[in-house]
Amino acid sequence: MDADTQTKTVNIILLGPPGAGKGTQARMLEEKFGLIQLSTGDLLRAAVASGTEAGKTAETVMKSGGLVSDEIVLAILKDRLAEDDVKSGVILDGFPRTVAQAEALDVLLEESGQIIDSAISLEVDDEAMVERISGRFTCGSCGEGYHDSFKTPAKEGVCDNCGEGSFKRRADDNAETVRARLVAYHEQTAPLITYYDNKRSLSRCDAMANIDEVASSLKTLVERVLS
Ligand code: AMP
């Protein structure tokens, strides 16, 4: 955390198709502003890894590139939002993904007098997303993100951030599943852009630029929300 660490409660949503950079940018905002990143994809992968009933059901759907049921996702999110570290607000990455989830989130936040302060749409081209996703991998120890073409570790096989040497690729980051995930995005998630626009809480960000340029645009948008 640094001098920009926020003190007021803010809830921010990063919207955008798979590969738009939501996770990477959410982690950068987390570090910059002291907000907590909350990724339903990460929560679901943890449920899959621990073999819970919800995890078993979610696993098949995630492999196909479809969306896990609102019931499962909302239950997992509700548990996470009840924890103390998120009381000052969150950066939601990968949630909501349907209008029903957005409505349920509004109700959930209202219970504690909170709102969605800003929904930021990361705007990208679909075709570029397939290349972006197919080449990405992360450090198995600290989660730092890399890409075969755009961001390789400075020393091959060693994480720049933590110095460890085990990397992993997501099971659903193959071209076929990515295309299914893009279809799910356009059919079920893109309507959220209108949902938040109608609530006057939508901002748009050109996410085809490089990681640092996108981070700089997002920093300006978040500073505006915090001011
Ligand atoms: P992500 O890590 O956000 O790319 O999510 C990976 C996969 O988890 C998605 O393709 C979905 O199958 C599932 N998933 C993550 N978040 C949600 C959500 N909010 N609603 C439904 N499914 C989700």
PDB file of N, CA, C and O and ligand atoms in Angstrom, residues 18 22 39-42 44-45 61-62 65-70 73 93-97 101 136 170 172 181, ligand 1:
ATOM      1  N   PRO A  18     -13.269 -12.299 -21.044  1.00  0.00           N
ATOM      2  CA  PRO A  18     -12.069 -12.992 -20.588  1.00  0.00           C
ATOM      3  C   PRO A  18     -10.867 -12.490 -21.379  1.00  0.00           C
ATOM      4  O   PRO A  18     -10.959 -12.317 -22.594  1.00  0.00           O
ATOM      5  N   LYS A  22      -8.795  -7.959 -16.484  1.00  0.00           N
ATOM      6  CA  LYS A  22      -9.467  -7.623 -15.229  1.00  0.00           C
ATOM      7  C   LYS A  22      -8.619  -8.035 -14.014  1.00  0.00           C
ATOM      8  O   LYS A  22      -8.438  -7.264 -13.095  1.00  0.00           O
ATOM      9  N   SER A  39     -12.272 -11.999  -6.817  1.00  0.00           N
ATOM     10  CA  SER A  39     -12.512 -12.666  -8.099  1.00  0.00           C
ATOM     11  C   SER A  39     -13.341 -13.917  -7.866  1.00  0.00           C
ATOM     12  O   SER A  39     -12.900 -14.839  -7.160  1.00  0.00           O
ATOM     13  N   THR A  40     -14.546 -13.977  -8.460  1.00  0.00           N
ATOM     14  CA  THR A  40     -15.356 -15.192  -8.287  1.00  0.00           C
ATOM     15  C   THR A  40     -14.704 -16.374  -9.003  1.00  0.00           C
ATOM     16  O   THR A  40     -14.862 -17.517  -8.592  1.00  0.00           O
ATOM     17  N   GLY A  41     -13.954 -16.104 -10.075  1.00  0.00           N
ATOM     18  CA  GLY A  41     -13.214 -17.183 -10.742  1.00  0.00           C
ATOM     19  C   GLY A  41     -12.221 -17.825  -9.770  1.00  0.00           C
ATOM     20  O   GLY A  41     -12.138 -19.056  -9.663  1.00  0.00           O
ATOM     21  N   ASP A  42     -11.483 -16.983  -9.024  1.00  0.00           N
ATOM     22  CA  ASP A  42     -10.524 -17.509  -8.032  1.00  0.00           C
ATOM     23  C   ASP A  42     -11.255 -18.292  -6.930  1.00  0.00           C
ATOM     24  O   ASP A  42     -10.810 -19.353  -6.501  1.00  0.00           O
ATOM     25  N   LEU A  44     -14.108 -19.806  -7.161  1.00  0.00           N
ATOM     26  CA  LEU A  44     -14.609 -21.078  -7.713  1.00  0.00           C
ATOM     27  C   LEU A  44     -13.469 -22.078  -7.907  1.00  0.00           C
ATOM     28  O   LEU A  44     -13.623 -23.261  -7.616  1.00  0.00           O
ATOM     29  N   ARG A  45     -12.308 -21.595  -8.390  1.00  0.00           N
ATOM     30  CA  ARG A  45     -11.165 -22.514  -8.566  1.00  0.00           C
ATOM     31  C   ARG A  45     -10.733 -23.076  -7.210  1.00  0.00           C
ATOM     32  O   ARG A  45     -10.355 -24.241  -7.094  1.00  0.00           O
ATOM     33  N   VAL A  61     -18.860 -27.124 -15.527  1.00  0.00           N
ATOM     34  CA  VAL A  61     -19.313 -25.932 -16.252  1.00  0.00           C
ATOM     35  C   VAL A  61     -18.109 -25.079 -16.669  1.00  0.00           C
ATOM     36  O   VAL A  61     -18.032 -24.583 -17.803  1.00  0.00           O
ATOM     37  N   MET A  62     -17.154 -24.917 -15.758  1.00  0.00           N
ATOM     38  CA  MET A  62     -15.987 -24.070 -16.050  1.00  0.00           C
ATOM     39  C   MET A  62     -15.176 -24.660 -17.205  1.00  0.00           C
ATOM     40  O   MET A  62     -14.663 -23.934 -18.051  1.00  0.00           O
ATOM     41  N   GLY A  65     -16.597 -23.670 -20.492  1.00  0.00           N
ATOM     42  CA  GLY A  65     -16.569 -22.247 -20.833  1.00  0.00           C
ATOM     43  C   GLY A  65     -17.886 -21.541 -20.545  1.00  0.00           C
ATOM     44  O   GLY A  65     -18.050 -20.369 -20.856  1.00  0.00           O
ATOM     45  N   GLY A  66     -18.843 -22.256 -19.941  1.00  0.00           N
ATOM     46  CA  GLY A  66     -20.136 -21.642 -19.605  1.00  0.00           C
ATOM     47  C   GLY A  66     -20.086 -20.937 -18.252  1.00  0.00           C
ATOM     48  O   GLY A  66     -19.032 -20.873 -17.606  1.00  0.00           O
ATOM     49  N   LEU A  67     -21.238 -20.440 -17.825  1.00  0.00           N
ATOM     50  CA  LEU A  67     -21.305 -19.759 -16.531  1.00  0.00           C
ATOM     51  C   LEU A  67     -21.862 -20.687 -15.461  1.00  0.00           C
ATOM     52  O   LEU A  67     -22.860 -21.386 -15.680  1.00  0.00           O
ATOM     53  N   VAL A  68     -21.230 -20.676 -14.316  1.00  0.00           N
ATOM     54  CA  VAL A  68     -21.700 -21.437 -13.156  1.00  0.00           C
ATOM     55  C   VAL A  68     -23.009 -20.802 -12.684  1.00  0.00           C
ATOM     56  O   VAL A  68     -23.224 -19.595 -12.862  1.00  0.00           O
ATOM     57  N   SER A  69     -23.892 -21.605 -12.086  1.00  0.00           N
ATOM     58  CA  SER A  69     -25.221 -21.085 -11.717  1.00  0.00           C
ATOM     59  C   SER A  69     -25.122 -19.905 -10.745  1.00  0.00           C
ATOM     60  O   SER A  69     -24.225 -19.851  -9.901  1.00  0.00           O
ATOM     61  N   ASP A  70     -26.071 -18.988 -10.894  1.00  0.00           N
ATOM     62  CA  ASP A  70     -26.114 -17.830  -9.996  1.00  0.00           C
ATOM     63  C   ASP A  70     -26.171 -18.301  -8.542  1.00  0.00           C
ATOM     64  O   ASP A  70     -25.553 -17.689  -7.661  1.00  0.00           O
ATOM     65  N   VAL A  73     -22.627 -19.260  -7.342  1.00  0.00           N
ATOM     66  CA  VAL A  73     -21.723 -18.105  -7.307  1.00  0.00           C
ATOM     67  C   VAL A  73     -22.134 -17.129  -6.203  1.00  0.00           C
ATOM     68  O   VAL A  73     -21.295 -16.619  -5.456  1.00  0.00           O
ATOM     69  N   ASP A  93     -13.863  -8.607  -9.699  1.00  0.00           N
ATOM     70  CA  ASP A  93     -13.266  -9.023 -10.974  1.00  0.00           C
ATOM     71  C   ASP A  93     -13.955 -10.330 -11.384  1.00  0.00           C
ATOM     72  O   ASP A  93     -13.823 -11.339 -10.715  1.00  0.00           O
ATOM     73  N   GLY A  94     -14.776 -10.257 -12.434  1.00  0.00           N
ATOM     74  CA  GLY A  94     -15.486 -11.465 -12.875  1.00  0.00           C
ATOM     75  C   GLY A  94     -16.844 -11.636 -12.217  1.00  0.00           C
ATOM     76  O   GLY A  94     -17.499 -12.661 -12.397  1.00  0.00           O
ATOM     77  N   PHE A  95     -17.280 -10.671 -11.479  1.00  0.00           N
ATOM     78  CA  PHE A  95     -18.609 -10.674 -10.864  1.00  0.00           C
ATOM     79  C   PHE A  95     -19.115  -9.241 -10.842  1.00  0.00           C
ATOM     80  O   PHE A  95     -18.349  -8.360 -10.483  1.00  0.00           O
ATOM     81  N   PRO A  96     -20.370  -8.963 -11.143  1.00  0.00           N
ATOM     82  CA  PRO A  96     -21.396  -9.881 -11.629  1.00  0.00           C
ATOM     83  C   PRO A  96     -21.164 -10.249 -13.103  1.00  0.00           C
ATOM     84  O   PRO A  96     -20.492  -9.541 -13.838  1.00  0.00           O
ATOM     85  N   ARG A  97     -21.776 -11.361 -13.515  1.00  0.00           N
ATOM     86  CA  ARG A  97     -21.675 -11.804 -14.902  1.00  0.00           C
ATOM     87  C   ARG A  97     -23.053 -11.942 -15.542  1.00  0.00           C
ATOM     88  O   ARG A  97     -23.144 -12.272 -16.716  1.00  0.00           O
ATOM     89  N   GLN A 101     -27.272 -11.531 -11.203  1.00  0.00           N
ATOM     90  CA  GLN A 101     -26.203 -11.394 -10.198  1.00  0.00           C
ATOM     91  C   GLN A 101     -26.041  -9.922  -9.789  1.00  0.00           C
ATOM     92  O   GLN A 101     -25.828  -9.606  -8.619  1.00  0.00           O
ATOM     93  N   ARG A 136      -1.274 -17.101 -21.696  1.00  0.00           N
ATOM     94  CA  ARG A 136      -0.991 -16.599 -20.346  1.00  0.00           C
ATOM     95  C   ARG A 136      -0.703 -17.702 -19.334  1.00  0.00           C
ATOM     96  O   ARG A 136      -1.174 -18.833 -19.467  1.00  0.00           O
ATOM     97  N   ARG A 170      -4.140 -22.102 -16.685  1.00  0.00           N
ATOM     98  CA  ARG A 170      -5.509 -22.505 -16.350  1.00  0.00           C
ATOM     99  C   ARG A 170      -6.034 -23.527 -17.346  1.00  0.00           C
ATOM    100  O   ARG A 170      -5.783 -23.412 -18.538  1.00  0.00           O
ATOM    101  N   ASP A 172      -8.947 -23.836 -18.458  1.00  0.00           N
ATOM    102  CA  ASP A 172      -9.916 -23.282 -19.422  1.00  0.00           C
ATOM    103  C   ASP A 172      -9.291 -22.218 -20.331  1.00  0.00           C
ATOM    104  O   ASP A 172     -10.001 -21.529 -21.046  1.00  0.00           O
ATOM    105  N   ARG A 181     -16.244 -19.031 -23.791  1.00  0.00           N
ATOM    106  CA  ARG A 181     -16.318 -18.009 -22.725  1.00  0.00           C
ATOM    107  C   ARG A 181     -16.670 -16.645 -23.311  1.00  0.00           C
ATOM    108  O   ARG A 181     -17.391 -15.855 -22.695  1.00  0.00           O
TER     109      ARG A 181
HETATM  110  P1  AMP B   1     -12.659 -16.101 -14.576  1.00  0.00           P
HETATM  111  O1  AMP B   1     -11.524 -16.498 -13.694  1.00  0.00           O
HETATM  112  O2  AMP B   1     -13.345 -14.843 -14.098  1.00  0.00           O
HETATM  113  O3  AMP B   1     -12.269 -16.025 -16.030  1.00  0.00           O
HETATM  114  O4  AMP B   1     -13.750 -17.257 -14.449  1.00  0.00           O
HETATM  115  C1  AMP B   1     -13.464 -18.576 -14.866  1.00  0.00           C
HETATM  116  C2  AMP B   1     -14.764 -19.365 -14.985  1.00  0.00           C
HETATM  117  O5  AMP B   1     -15.414 -19.410 -13.705  1.00  0.00           O
HETATM  118  C3  AMP B   1     -15.787 -18.746 -15.924  1.00  0.00           C
HETATM  119  O6  AMP B   1     -15.577 -19.131 -17.280  1.00  0.00           O
HETATM  120  C4  AMP B   1     -17.090 -19.317 -15.347  1.00  0.00           C
HETATM  121  O7  AMP B   1     -17.274 -20.662 -15.715  1.00  0.00           O
HETATM  122  C5  AMP B   1     -16.818 -19.286 -13.857  1.00  0.00           C
HETATM  123  N1  AMP B   1     -17.235 -18.002 -13.232  1.00  0.00           N
HETATM  124  C6  AMP B   1     -16.439 -17.060 -12.655  1.00  0.00           C
HETATM  125  N2  AMP B   1     -17.162 -16.054 -12.165  1.00  0.00           N
HETATM  126  C7  AMP B   1     -18.454 -16.346 -12.444  1.00  0.00           C
HETATM  127  C8  AMP B   1     -19.692 -15.680 -12.215  1.00  0.00           C
HETATM  128  N3  AMP B   1     -19.740 -14.467 -11.612  1.00  0.00           N
HETATM  129  N4  AMP B   1     -20.828 -16.289 -12.632  1.00  0.00           N
HETATM  130  C9  AMP B   1     -20.813 -17.495 -13.257  1.00  0.00           C
HETATM  131  N5  AMP B   1     -19.678 -18.167 -13.514  1.00  0.00           N
HETATM  132  C10 AMP B   1     -18.510 -17.611 -13.113  1.00  0.00           C
END
